[in-house]
Each structure stands twice: as C-alpha cells, then as structure tokens.
mmCIF file of C-alpha atoms in Angstrom:
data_model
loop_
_atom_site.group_PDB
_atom_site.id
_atom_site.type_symbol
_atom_site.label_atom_id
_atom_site.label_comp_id
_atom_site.label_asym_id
_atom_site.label_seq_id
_atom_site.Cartn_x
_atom_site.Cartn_y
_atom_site.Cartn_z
ATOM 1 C CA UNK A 1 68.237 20.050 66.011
ATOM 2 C CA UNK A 2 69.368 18.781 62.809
ATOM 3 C CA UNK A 3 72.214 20.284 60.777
ATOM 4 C CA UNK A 4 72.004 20.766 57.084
ATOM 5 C CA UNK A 5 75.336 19.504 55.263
ATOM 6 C CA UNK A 6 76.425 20.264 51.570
ATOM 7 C CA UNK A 7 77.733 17.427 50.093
ATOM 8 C CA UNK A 8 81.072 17.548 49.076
ATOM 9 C CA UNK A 9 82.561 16.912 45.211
ATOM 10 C CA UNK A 10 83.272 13.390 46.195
ATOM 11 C CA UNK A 11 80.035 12.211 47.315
ATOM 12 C CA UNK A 12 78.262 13.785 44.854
ATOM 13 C CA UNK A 13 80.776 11.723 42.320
ATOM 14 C CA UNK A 14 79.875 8.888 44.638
ATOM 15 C CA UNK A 15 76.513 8.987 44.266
ATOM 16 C CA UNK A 16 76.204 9.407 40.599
ATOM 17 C CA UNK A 17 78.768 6.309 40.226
ATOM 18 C CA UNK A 18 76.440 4.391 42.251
ATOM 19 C CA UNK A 19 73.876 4.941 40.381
ATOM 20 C CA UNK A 20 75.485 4.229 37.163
ATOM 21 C CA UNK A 21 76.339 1.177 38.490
ATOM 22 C CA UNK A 22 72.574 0.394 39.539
ATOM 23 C CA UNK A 23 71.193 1.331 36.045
ATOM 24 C CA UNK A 24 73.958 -1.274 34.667
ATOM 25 C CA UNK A 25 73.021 -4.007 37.094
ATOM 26 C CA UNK A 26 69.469 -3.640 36.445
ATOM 27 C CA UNK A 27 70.210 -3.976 32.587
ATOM 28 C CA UNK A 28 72.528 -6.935 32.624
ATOM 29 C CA UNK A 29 69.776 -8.483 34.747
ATOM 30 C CA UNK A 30 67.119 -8.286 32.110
ATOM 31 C CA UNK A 31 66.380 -11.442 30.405
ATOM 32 C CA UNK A 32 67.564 -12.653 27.723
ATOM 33 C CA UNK A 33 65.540 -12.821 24.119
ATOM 34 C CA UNK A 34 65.216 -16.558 24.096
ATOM 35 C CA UNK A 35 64.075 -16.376 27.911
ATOM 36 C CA UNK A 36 60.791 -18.467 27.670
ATOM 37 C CA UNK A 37 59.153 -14.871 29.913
ATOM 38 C CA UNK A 38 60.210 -12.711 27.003
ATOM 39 C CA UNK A 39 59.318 -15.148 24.619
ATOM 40 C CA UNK A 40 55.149 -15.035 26.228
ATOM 41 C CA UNK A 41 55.455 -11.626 26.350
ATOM 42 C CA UNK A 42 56.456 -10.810 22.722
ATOM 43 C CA UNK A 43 53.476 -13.503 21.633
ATOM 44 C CA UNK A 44 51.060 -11.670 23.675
ATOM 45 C CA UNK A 45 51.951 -8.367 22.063
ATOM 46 C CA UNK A 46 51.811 -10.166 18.815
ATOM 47 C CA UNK A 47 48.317 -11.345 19.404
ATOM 48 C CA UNK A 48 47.366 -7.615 20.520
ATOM 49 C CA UNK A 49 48.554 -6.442 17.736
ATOM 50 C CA UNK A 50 46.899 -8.656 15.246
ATOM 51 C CA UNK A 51 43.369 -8.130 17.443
ATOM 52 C CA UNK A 52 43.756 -4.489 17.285
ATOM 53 C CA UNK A 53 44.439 -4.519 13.120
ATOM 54 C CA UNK A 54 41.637 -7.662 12.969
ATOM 55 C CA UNK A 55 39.308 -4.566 14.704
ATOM 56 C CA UNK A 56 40.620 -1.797 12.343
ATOM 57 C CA UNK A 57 40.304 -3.570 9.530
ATOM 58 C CA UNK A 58 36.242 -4.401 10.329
ATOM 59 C CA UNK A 59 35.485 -1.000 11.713
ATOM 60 C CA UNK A 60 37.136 0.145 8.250
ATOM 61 C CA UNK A 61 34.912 -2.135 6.041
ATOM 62 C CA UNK A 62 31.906 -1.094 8.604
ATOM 63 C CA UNK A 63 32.913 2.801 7.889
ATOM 64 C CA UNK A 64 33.350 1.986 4.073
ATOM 65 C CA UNK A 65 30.033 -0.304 3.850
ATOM 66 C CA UNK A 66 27.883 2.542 5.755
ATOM 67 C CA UNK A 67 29.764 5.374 3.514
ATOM 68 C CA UNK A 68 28.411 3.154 0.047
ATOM 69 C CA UNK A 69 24.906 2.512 2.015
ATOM 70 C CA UNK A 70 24.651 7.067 2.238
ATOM 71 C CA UNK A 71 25.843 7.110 -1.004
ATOM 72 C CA UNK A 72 22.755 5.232 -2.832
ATOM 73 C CA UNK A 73 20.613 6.569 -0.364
ATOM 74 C CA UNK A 74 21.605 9.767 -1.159
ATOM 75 C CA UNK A 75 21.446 9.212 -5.088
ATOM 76 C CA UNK A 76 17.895 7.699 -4.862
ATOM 77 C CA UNK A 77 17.430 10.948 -2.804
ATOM 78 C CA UNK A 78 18.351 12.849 -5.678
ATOM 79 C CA UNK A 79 16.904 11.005 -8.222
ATOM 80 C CA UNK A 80 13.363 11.184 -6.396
ATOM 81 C CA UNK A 81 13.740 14.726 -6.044
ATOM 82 C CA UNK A 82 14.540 15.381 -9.883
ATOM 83 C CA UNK A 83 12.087 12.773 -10.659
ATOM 84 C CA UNK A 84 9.608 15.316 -8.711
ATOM 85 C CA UNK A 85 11.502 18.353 -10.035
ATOM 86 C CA UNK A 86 11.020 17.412 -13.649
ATOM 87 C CA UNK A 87 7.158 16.488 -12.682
ATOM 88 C CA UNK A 88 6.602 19.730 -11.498
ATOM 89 C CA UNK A 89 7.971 21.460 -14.321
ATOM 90 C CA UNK A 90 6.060 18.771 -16.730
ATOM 91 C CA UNK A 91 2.733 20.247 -14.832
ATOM 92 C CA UNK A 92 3.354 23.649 -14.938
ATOM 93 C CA UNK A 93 4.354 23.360 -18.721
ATOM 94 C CA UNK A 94 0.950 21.442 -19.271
ATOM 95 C CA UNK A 95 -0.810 23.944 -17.148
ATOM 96 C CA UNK A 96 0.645 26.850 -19.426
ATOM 97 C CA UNK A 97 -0.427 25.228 -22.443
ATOM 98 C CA UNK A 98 -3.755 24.490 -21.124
ATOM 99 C CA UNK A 99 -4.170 28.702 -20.007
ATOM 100 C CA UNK A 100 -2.938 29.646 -23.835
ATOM 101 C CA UNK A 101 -5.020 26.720 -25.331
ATOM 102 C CA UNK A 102 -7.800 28.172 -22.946
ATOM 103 C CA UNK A 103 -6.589 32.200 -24.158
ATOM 104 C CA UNK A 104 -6.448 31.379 -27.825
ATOM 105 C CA UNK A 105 -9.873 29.639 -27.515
ATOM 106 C CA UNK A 106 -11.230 32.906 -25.780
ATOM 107 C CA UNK A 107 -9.669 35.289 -28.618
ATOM 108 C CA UNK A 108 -10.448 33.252 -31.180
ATOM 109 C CA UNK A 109 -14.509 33.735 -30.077
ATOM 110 C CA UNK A 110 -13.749 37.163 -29.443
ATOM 111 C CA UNK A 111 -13.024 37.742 -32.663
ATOM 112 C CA UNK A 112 -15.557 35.369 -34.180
ATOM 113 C CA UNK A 113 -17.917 37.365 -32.410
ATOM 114 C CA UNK A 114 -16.708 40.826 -33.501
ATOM 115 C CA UNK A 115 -16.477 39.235 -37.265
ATOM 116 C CA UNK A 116 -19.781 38.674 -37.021
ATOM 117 C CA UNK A 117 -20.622 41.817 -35.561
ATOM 118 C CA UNK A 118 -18.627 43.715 -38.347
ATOM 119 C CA UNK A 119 -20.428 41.265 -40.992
ATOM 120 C CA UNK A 120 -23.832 42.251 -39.191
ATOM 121 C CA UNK A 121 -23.222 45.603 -39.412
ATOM 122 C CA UNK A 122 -21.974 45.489 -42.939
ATOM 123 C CA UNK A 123 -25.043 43.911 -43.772
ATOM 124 C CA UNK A 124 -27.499 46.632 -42.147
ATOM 125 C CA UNK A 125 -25.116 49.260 -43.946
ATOM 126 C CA UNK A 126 -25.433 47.947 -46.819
ATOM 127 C CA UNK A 127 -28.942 47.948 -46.866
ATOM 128 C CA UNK A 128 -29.651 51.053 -45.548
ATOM 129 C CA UNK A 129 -27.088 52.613 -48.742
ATOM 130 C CA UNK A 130 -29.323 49.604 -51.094
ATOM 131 C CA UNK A 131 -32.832 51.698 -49.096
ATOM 132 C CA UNK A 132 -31.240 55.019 -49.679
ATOM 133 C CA UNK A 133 -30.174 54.669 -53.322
ATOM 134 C CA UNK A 134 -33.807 53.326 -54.238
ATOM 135 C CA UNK A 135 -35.563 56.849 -53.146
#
C-alpha cells in the first residue's frame, strides 16, 4: 500500500529552484539572433507576411473593384427606372390631355347642338309671334 507524504517547506523550495533553474537553462540555450536557424526563420516569417499583405491588398482592390462594378449597376438601375418613371408619367399626362381634348370636343358639340337648337327654336318662335301678329 502506498503512503501519501506532504512535502515539506524545503522540497517544495527545492522544486521551485529547480525549476527556475530549468526555465534559465532553456533560455540561455536559445540561439542567438545572428544564428543562421533564426536567421531562416525570421525570412520565412518575412515572406509570410508580405504573402499575406500581397493577398489583402488584391482581395481589397477585388472588394473595391466589385463595390464600383454595384455602384454603376445600381445607377443605370436607377436611371432606367426614372427613365421609365418619367415615361409613365409622360403617358399618363398625354393620355389626360387626350380625355380633355376628347371632353372639350364633346362639350363643345353639345353646345353647338343646343345653340342650334335654341336658334331653331328662336326661329319657329319667331314666326309663330310674325303668324300671330298678321291675324
């Protein structure tokens, strides 16, 4: 059967001195910034870098050249549809005038036709005062 033991203050103490000591030796082991390794390394993440801006930078003028392409599609859009807005309105106004040309036409007969009524019956009322006044 196996016995737990608390560690005392001093390996505790111990312990974290030893690994102190391990973090250090693992640092002072690191390479240096001329080390040829470190040198590759820092060139790679160069290159990386300059890919990953080289992308940015077309995805941005792709985003920008699409966002100019909506734009005049979206103003000949516009322009088409006020184009066909203002014909509309140009037919309805024409259609208007045409029903009040057509209206005016009608009430100008109308009343041609009761002038002439009024001047026809002026006429036989005058001659039937004319008939009458001869007796």
């Amino acid at each position: 059967m196996i016995m737990y033991r608390e560690k005392d203050i001093f390996e505790r103490r111990n312990a974290a001195n030893e690994a102190k000591k391990a973090l250090l030796d693992r640092f002072k082991a690191r390479p240096a910034e001329d080390d040829p390794a470190v040198l590759a390394r820092k060139a790679e993440r160069q290159a990386i870098i300059e890919a990953r801006e080289k992308r940015e930078a077309e995805r941005e003028k792709l985003r920008q050249e699409r966002l100019a392409r909506e734009a005049v599609e979206r103003a000949e859009r516009e322009a088409a549809e006020e184009a066909a807005r203002l014909a509309a309105e140009e037919a309805a106004q024409a259609e208007a005038r045409a029903r009040e040309a057509e209206e005016n036409e009608r009430i100008a007969r109308v009343l041609a036709d009761e002038a002439e009524r009024k001047a026809k019956r002026d006429a036989r009322y005058a001659a039937r005062k004319a008939r009458s006044g001869r007796h």
